[in-house]
Coordinates of C-alpha atoms and ligand atoms in Angstrom, one line a residue:
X1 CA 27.6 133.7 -179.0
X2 CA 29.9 135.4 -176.4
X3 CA 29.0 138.5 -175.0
X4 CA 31.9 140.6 -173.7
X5 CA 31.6 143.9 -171.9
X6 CA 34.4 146.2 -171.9
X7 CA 34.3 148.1 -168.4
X8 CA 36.5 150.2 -166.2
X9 CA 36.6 152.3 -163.4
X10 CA 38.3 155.0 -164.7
X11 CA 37.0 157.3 -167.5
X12 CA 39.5 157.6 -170.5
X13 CA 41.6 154.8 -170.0
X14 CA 40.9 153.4 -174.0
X15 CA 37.9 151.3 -173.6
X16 CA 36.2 152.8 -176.6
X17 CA 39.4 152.4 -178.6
X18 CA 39.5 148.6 -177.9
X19 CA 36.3 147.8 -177.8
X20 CA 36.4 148.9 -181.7
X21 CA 39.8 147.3 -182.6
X22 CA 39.2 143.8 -180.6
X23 CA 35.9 143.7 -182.9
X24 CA 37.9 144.9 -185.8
X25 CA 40.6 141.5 -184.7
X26 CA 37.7 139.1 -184.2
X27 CA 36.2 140.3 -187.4
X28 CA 39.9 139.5 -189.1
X29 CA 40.0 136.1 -187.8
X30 CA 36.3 135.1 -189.4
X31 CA 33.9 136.5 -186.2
X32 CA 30.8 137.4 -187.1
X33 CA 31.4 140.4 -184.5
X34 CA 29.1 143.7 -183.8
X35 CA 30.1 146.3 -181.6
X36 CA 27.0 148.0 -179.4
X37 CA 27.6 151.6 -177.7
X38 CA 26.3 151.8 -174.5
X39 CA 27.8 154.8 -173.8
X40 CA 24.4 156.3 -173.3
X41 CA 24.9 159.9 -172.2
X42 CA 28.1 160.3 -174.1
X43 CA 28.6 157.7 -176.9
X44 CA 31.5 157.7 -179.4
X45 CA 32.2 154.1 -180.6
X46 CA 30.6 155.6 -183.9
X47 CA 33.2 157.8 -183.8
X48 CA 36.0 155.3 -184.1
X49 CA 34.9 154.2 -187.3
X50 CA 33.6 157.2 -189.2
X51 CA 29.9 156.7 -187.9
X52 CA 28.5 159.7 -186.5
X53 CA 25.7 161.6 -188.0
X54 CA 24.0 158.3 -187.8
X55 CA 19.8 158.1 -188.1
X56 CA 19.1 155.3 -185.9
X57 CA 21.0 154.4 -183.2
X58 CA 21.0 152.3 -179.7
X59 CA 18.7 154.6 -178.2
X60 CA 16.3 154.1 -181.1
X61 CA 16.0 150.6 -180.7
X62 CA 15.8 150.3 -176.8
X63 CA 12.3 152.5 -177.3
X64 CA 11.7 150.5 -180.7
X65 CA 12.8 147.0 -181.5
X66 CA 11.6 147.2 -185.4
X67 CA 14.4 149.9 -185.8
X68 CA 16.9 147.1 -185.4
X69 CA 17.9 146.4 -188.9
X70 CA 18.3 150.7 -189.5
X71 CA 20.4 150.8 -187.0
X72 CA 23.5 148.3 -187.6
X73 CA 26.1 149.6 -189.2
X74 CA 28.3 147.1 -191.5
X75 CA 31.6 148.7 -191.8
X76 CA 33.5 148.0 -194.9
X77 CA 36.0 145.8 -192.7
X78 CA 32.9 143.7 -191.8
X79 CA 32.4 144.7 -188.6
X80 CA 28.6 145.3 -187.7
X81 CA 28.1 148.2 -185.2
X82 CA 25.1 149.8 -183.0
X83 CA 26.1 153.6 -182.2
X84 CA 24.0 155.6 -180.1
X85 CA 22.5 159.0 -181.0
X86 CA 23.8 162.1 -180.2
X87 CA 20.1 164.3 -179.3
X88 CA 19.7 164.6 -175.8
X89 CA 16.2 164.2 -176.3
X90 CA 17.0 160.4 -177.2
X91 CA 17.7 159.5 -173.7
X92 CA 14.1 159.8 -172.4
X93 CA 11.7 156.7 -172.6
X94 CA 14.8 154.5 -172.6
X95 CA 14.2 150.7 -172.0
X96 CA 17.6 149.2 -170.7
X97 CA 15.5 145.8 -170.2
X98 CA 15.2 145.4 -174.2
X99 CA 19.0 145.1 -174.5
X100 CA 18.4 141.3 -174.1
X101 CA 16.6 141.0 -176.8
X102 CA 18.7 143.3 -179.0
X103 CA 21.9 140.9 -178.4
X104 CA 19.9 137.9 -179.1
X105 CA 18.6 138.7 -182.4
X106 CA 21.9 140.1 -183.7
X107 CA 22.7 136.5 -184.4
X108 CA 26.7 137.0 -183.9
X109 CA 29.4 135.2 -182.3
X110 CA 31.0 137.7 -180.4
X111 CA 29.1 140.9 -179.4
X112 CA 31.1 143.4 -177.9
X113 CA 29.7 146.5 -175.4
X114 CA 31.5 149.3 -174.8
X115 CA 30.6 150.7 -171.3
X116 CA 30.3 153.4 -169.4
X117 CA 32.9 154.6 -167.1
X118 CA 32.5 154.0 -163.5
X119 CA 29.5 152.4 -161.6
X120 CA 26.6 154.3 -162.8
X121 CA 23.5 153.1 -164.3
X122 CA 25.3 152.4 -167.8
X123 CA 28.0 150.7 -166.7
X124 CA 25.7 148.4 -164.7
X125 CA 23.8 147.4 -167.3
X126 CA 26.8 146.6 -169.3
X127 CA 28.2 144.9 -166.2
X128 CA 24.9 142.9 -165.9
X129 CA 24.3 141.7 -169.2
X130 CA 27.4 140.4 -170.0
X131 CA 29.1 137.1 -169.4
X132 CA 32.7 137.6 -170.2
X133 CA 34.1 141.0 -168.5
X134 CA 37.1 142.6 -169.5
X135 CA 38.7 145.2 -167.8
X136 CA 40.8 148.1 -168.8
X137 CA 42.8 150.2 -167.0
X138 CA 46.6 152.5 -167.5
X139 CA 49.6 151.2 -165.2
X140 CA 49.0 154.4 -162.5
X141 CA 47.3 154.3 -159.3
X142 CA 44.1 155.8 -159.7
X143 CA 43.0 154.0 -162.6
X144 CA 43.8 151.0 -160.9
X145 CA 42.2 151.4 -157.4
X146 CA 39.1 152.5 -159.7
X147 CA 39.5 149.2 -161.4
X148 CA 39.7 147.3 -158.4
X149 CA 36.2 148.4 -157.3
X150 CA 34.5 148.0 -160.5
X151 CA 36.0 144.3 -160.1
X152 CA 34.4 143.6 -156.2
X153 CA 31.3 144.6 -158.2
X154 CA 31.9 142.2 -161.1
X155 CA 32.8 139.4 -158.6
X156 CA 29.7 140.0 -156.0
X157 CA 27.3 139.5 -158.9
X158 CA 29.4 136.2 -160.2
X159 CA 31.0 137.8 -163.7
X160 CA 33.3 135.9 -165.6
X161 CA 36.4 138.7 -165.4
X162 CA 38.4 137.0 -169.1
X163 CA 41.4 139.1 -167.2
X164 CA 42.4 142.9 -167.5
X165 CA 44.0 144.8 -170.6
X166 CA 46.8 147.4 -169.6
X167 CA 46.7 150.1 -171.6
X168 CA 48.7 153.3 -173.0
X169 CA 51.7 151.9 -171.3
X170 CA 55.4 153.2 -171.6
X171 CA 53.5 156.8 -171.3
X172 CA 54.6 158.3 -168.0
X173 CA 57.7 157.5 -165.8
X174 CA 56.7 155.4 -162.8
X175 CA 54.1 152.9 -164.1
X176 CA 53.1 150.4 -162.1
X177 CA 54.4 147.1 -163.4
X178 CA 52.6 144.6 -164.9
X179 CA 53.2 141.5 -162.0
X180 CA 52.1 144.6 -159.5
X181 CA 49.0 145.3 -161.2
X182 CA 48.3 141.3 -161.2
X183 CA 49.0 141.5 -157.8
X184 CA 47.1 143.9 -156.9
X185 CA 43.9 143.1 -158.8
X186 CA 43.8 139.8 -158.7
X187 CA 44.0 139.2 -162.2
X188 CA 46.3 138.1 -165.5
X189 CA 47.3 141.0 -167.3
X190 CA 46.0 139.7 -170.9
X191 CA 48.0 141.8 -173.1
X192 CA 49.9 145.2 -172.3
X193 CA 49.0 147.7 -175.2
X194 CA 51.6 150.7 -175.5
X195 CA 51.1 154.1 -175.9
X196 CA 51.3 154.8 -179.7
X197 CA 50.8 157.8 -181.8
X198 CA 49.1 155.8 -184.3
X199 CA 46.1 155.6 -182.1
X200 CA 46.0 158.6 -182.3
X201 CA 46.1 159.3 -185.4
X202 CA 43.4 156.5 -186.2
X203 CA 41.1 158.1 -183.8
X204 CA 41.6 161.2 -185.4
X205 CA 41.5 159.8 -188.8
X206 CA 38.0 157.9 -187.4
X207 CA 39.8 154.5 -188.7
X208 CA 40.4 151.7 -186.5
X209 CA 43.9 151.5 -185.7
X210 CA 44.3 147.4 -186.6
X211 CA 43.4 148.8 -190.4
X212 CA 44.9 151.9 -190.1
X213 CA 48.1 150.2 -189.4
X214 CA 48.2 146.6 -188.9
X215 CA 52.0 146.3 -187.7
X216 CA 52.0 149.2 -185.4
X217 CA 52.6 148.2 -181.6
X218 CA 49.1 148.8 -180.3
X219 CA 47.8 147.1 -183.4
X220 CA 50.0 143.7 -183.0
X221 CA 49.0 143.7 -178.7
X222 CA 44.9 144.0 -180.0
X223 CA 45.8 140.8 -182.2
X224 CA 46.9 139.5 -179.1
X225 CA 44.2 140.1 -177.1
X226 CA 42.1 138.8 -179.6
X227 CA 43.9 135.9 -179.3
X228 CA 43.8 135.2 -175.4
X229 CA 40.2 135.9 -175.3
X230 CA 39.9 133.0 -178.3
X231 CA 42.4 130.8 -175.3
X232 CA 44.9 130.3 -178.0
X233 CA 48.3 130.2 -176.9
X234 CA 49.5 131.6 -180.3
X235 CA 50.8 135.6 -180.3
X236 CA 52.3 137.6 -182.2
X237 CA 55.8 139.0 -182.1
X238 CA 56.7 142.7 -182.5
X239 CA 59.5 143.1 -185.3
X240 CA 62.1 144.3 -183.9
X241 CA 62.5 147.7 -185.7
X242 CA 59.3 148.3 -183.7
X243 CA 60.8 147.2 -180.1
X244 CA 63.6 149.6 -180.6
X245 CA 62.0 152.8 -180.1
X246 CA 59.5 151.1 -176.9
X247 CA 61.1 151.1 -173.7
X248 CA 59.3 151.2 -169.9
Ligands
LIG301 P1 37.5 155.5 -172.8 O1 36.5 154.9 -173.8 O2 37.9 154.6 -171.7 O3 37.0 156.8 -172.2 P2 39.0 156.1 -175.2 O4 39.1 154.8 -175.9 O5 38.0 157.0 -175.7 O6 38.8 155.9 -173.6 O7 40.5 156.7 -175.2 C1 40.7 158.0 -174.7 C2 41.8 158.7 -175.5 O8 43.0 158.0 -175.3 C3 41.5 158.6 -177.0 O9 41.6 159.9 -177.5 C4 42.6 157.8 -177.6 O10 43.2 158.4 -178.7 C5 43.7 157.7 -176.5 N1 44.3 156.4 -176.4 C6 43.7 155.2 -176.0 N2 44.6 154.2 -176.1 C7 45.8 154.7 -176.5 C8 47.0 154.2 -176.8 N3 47.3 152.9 -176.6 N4 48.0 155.0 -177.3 C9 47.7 156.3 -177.5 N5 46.6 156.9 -177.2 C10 45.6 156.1 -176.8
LIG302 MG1 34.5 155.4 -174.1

């Protein structure tokens, strides 16, 4: 089982977004893959895929392990999730030390966490738990000095950082490159997903992107992520009607 935690320093960089569609890929190429929200004062991975007047959720099952099985979701893709709930009152009499547990009876091969921004109590238990850390962040400044601390943090507790994701690029003039943000944070820009209206549109539609539109640009890049986090060298190639219209 590999255990990736999706983290970043930044709030609203897209860590939601690809923590759903990197499950949806791994689920595509035969993972058994569930997605866990540990967004705990605000989670929306539900969200992403149409979940969100869910009964039982994370919080549920970090007070009650029996309420496991209520509270996976199997999405028609095949991807299993674990949303939270949305009642305040939920957060009280929360144990973050039964998330061990949780992961190892879900009995998948990849479990995915979507974090928290930031270094507060939820991202750290994200941070903690994990093995393999992946980091998101946007080619501009302040996501990236954010990132950089969130990465000392990583490092000082010995994470595995798999490498960092650059997302919602080709938005603004002035990014920062992608050989500056290496530079900078000390690690391989994986894959650099672009800004694409059909992102939006899937998160407004509350259907992941990869099935919403398998050959858009941000769909193709998730592939690809999926893909270096699997240490293939195989990606995929934008067609070039696609490439057209994407310029930095
Ligand atoms: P986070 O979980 O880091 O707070 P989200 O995944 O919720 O970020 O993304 C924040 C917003 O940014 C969402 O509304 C989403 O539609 C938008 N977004 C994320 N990635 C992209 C992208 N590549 N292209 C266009 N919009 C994006
Ligand atoms: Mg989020």
């Amino acid at each position: 089982m590999r255990l990736i935690s999706i983290i970043s320093g930044k709030g609203g960089v897209g860590k939601t977004t690809i923590a759903a569609n990197l499950s949806v890929a791994l689920s595509q190429l035969g993972f058994k893959v569930t997605a866990v929200d540990l967004n705990l004062t605000t989670p929306n991975l539900g969200f992403q895929f149409g979940y969100y007047l869910n009964e039982v959720g994370l919080h549920d099952i970090l007070k009650n392990l029996d309420k496991l099985e209520k509270g996976i979701y199997i999405h028609p893709g095949g991807v299993r999730i674990i949303p939270g709930n949305l009642s305040i009152e939920s957060l009280s009499g929360i144990e973050l030390s039964n998330l061990d547990k949780i992961i190892y009876r879900l009995k998948s091969d990849f479990v995915i966490l979507d974090s928290a921004a930031g270094l507060g109590r939820e991202a750290l238990a994200s941070l903690n738990i994990a093995n393999d850390v992946l980091v998101i962040t946007n080619p501009e400044i302040t996501a990236l000095t954010d990132a950089l601390r969130l990465i000392k943090v990583a490092e000082n507790i010995n994470k595995n950082i798999v490498g960092v994701v650059l997302n919602r690029v080709g938005r603004s003039k002035n990014e920062i490159r992608k050989e500056e943000v290496e530079r900078f944070l000390g690690y391989k820009v994986l894959v650099e997903i672009p800004e694409d209206k059909w992102v939006v549109k899937s998160v407004e539609e509350k259907i992941p992107v990869l099935y919403l539109n398998p050959n858009c640009r941000a769909s193709i890049e998730i592939m690809n992520l999926a893909y270096a986090i699997l240490g293939t060298n195989y990606r995929i190639k934008p067609p070039f009607w696609n490439k057209i219209f994407f310029w930095r």
